[in-house]
Coordinates of C-alpha atoms in Angstrom, one line a residue:
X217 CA 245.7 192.6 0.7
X218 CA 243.5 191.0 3.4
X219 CA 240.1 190.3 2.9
X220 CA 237.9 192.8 5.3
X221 CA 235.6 190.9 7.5
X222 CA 232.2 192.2 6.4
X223 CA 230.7 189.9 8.7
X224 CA 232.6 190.8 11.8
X225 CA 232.5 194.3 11.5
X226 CA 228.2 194.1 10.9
X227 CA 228.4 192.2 14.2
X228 CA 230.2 194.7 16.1
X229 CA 228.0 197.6 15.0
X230 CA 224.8 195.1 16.0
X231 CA 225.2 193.7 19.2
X232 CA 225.0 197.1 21.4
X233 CA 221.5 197.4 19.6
X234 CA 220.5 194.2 20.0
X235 CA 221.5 194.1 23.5
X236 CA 219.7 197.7 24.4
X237 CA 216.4 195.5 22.8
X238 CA 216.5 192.3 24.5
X239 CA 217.8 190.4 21.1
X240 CA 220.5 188.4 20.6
X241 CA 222.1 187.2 17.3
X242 CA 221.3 183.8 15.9
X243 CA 223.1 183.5 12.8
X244 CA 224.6 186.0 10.7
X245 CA 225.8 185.7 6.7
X246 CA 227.7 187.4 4.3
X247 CA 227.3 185.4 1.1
X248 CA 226.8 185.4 -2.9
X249 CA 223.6 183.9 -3.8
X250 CA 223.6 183.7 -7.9
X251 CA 224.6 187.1 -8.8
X252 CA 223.3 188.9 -5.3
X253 CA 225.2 189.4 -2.4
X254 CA 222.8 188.9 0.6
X255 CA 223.8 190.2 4.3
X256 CA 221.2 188.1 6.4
X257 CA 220.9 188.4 9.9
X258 CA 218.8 185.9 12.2
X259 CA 217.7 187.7 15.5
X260 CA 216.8 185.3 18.1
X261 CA 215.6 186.0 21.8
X262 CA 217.5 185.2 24.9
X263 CA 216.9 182.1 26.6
X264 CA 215.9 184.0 30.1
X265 CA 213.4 186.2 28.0
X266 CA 209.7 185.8 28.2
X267 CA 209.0 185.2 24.7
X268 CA 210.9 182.5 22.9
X269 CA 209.7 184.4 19.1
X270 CA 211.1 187.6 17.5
X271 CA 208.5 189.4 16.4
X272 CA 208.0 191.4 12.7
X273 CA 208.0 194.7 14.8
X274 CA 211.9 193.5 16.2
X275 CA 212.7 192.5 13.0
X276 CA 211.4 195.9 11.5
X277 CA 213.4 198.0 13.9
X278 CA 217.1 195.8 13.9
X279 CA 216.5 196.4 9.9
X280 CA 215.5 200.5 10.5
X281 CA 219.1 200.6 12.4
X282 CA 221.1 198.3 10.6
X283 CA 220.6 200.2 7.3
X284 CA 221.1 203.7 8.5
X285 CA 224.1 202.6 10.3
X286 CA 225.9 200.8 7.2
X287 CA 224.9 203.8 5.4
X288 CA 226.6 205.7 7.4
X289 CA 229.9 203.4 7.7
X290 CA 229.5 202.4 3.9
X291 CA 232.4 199.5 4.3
X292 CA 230.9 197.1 1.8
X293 CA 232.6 197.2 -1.4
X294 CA 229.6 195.9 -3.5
X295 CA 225.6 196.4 -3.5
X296 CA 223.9 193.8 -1.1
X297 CA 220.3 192.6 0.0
X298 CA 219.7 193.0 3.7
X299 CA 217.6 190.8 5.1
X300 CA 216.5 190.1 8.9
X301 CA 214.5 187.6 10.4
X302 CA 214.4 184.7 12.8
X303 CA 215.4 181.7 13.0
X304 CA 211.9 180.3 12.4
X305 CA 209.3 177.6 14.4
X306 CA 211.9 174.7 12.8
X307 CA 215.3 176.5 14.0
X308 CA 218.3 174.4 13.9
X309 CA 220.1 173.8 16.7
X310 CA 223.7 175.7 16.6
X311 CA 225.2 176.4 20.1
X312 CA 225.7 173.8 22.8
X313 CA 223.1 176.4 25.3
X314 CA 220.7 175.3 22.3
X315 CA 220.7 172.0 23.8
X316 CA 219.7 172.7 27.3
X317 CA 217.5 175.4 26.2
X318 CA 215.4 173.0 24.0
X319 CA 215.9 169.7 25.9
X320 CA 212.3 168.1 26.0
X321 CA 211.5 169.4 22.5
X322 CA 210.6 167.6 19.6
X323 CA 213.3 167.3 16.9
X324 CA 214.2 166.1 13.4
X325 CA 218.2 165.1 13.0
X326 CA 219.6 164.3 9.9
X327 CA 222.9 162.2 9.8
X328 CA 226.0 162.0 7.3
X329 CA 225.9 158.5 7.6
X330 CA 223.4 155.5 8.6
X331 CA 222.5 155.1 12.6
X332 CA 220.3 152.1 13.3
X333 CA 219.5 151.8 9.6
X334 CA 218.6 155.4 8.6
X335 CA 219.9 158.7 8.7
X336 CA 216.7 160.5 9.7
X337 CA 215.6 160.4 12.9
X338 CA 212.7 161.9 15.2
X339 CA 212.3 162.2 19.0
X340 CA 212.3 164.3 22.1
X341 CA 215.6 166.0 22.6
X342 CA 217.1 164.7 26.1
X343 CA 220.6 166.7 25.7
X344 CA 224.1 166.8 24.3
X345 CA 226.6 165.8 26.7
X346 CA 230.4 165.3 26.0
X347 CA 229.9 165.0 21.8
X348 CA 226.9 163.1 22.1
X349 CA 223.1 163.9 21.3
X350 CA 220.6 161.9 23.3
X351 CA 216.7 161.7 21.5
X352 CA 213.8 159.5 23.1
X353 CA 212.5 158.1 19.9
X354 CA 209.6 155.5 19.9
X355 CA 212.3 152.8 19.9
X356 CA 214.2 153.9 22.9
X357 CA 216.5 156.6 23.5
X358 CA 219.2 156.9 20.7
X359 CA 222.7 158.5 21.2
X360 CA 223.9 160.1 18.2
X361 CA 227.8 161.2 18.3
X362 CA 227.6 165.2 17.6
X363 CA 230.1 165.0 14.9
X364 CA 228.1 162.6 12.7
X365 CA 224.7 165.0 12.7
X366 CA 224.8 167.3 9.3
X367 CA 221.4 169.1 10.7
X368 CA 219.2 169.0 13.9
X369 CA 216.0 171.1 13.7
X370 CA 213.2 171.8 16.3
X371 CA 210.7 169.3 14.5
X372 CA 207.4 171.9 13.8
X373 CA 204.1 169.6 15.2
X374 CA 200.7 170.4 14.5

């Protein structure tokens, strides 16, 4: 038998909600964590929206609807944890619109392997064109092939 896509079926029921509240969806998962299975949903706003941050009363109300409706549909086989938040201050950077939403933003990337010596890296996000990530760093600007970055975070300053 095929394994039902918990994951795709939670999106479906989301997105008319989410797109009646100004919300988009950042990240969903549908994982085992020790013995717990967790449903976590990251809300994020989009990029034409006034304010960049969800807030805790968006959060509060995506969870209000999000229960009651997979109540209601009760397609997951198992007990779960529902979670919902954002992405956070230090979001990582998933879609290529991330990119041109964020350009001029500090970041952190991390890389799987060594570029100029190290495989951390800090700078100003310049863009990601054709596979390649372009940071001003204090050296210069640094072009780091797309498929050799394991994580690139907005870098949190205070």
């Amino acid at each position: 038998m095929a394994k039902f896509d918990v994951a795709g079926r939670v999106c479906e029921i989301l997105q008319p909600f989410l797109d009646e509240n100004g919300l988009d969806l950042y990240r969903l998962e549908y994982k085992k964590e020790g013995p717990a299975w967790v449903l976590r949903v990251y809300l994020d706003k989009p990029a034409d929206s006034d304010s960049e941050y969800v807030s805790i009363e968006e959060c509060e109300a995506v969870t209000g609807f999000l229960s009651d409706a997979l109540d209601r549909e009760d397609f997951i086989d198992r007990s779960y944890n529902l979670e919902v938040s954002s992405p956070g201050l230090d979001r990582e950077l998933i879609k290529d619109s991330d990119y041109v939403r964020f350009a001029g933003r500090a970041v952190e990337v991390r890389t799987y392997e060594q570029i100029n010596g190290s495989r951390e890296h800090a700078g100003t996000l310049e863009g990601k064109t054709g596979g390649v990530v372009t940071i001003m760093t204090e050296d210069g600007q640094l072009d780091i092939p797309a498929d050799k970055i394991s994580k690139i975070n907005l870098a949190v300053i205070f």
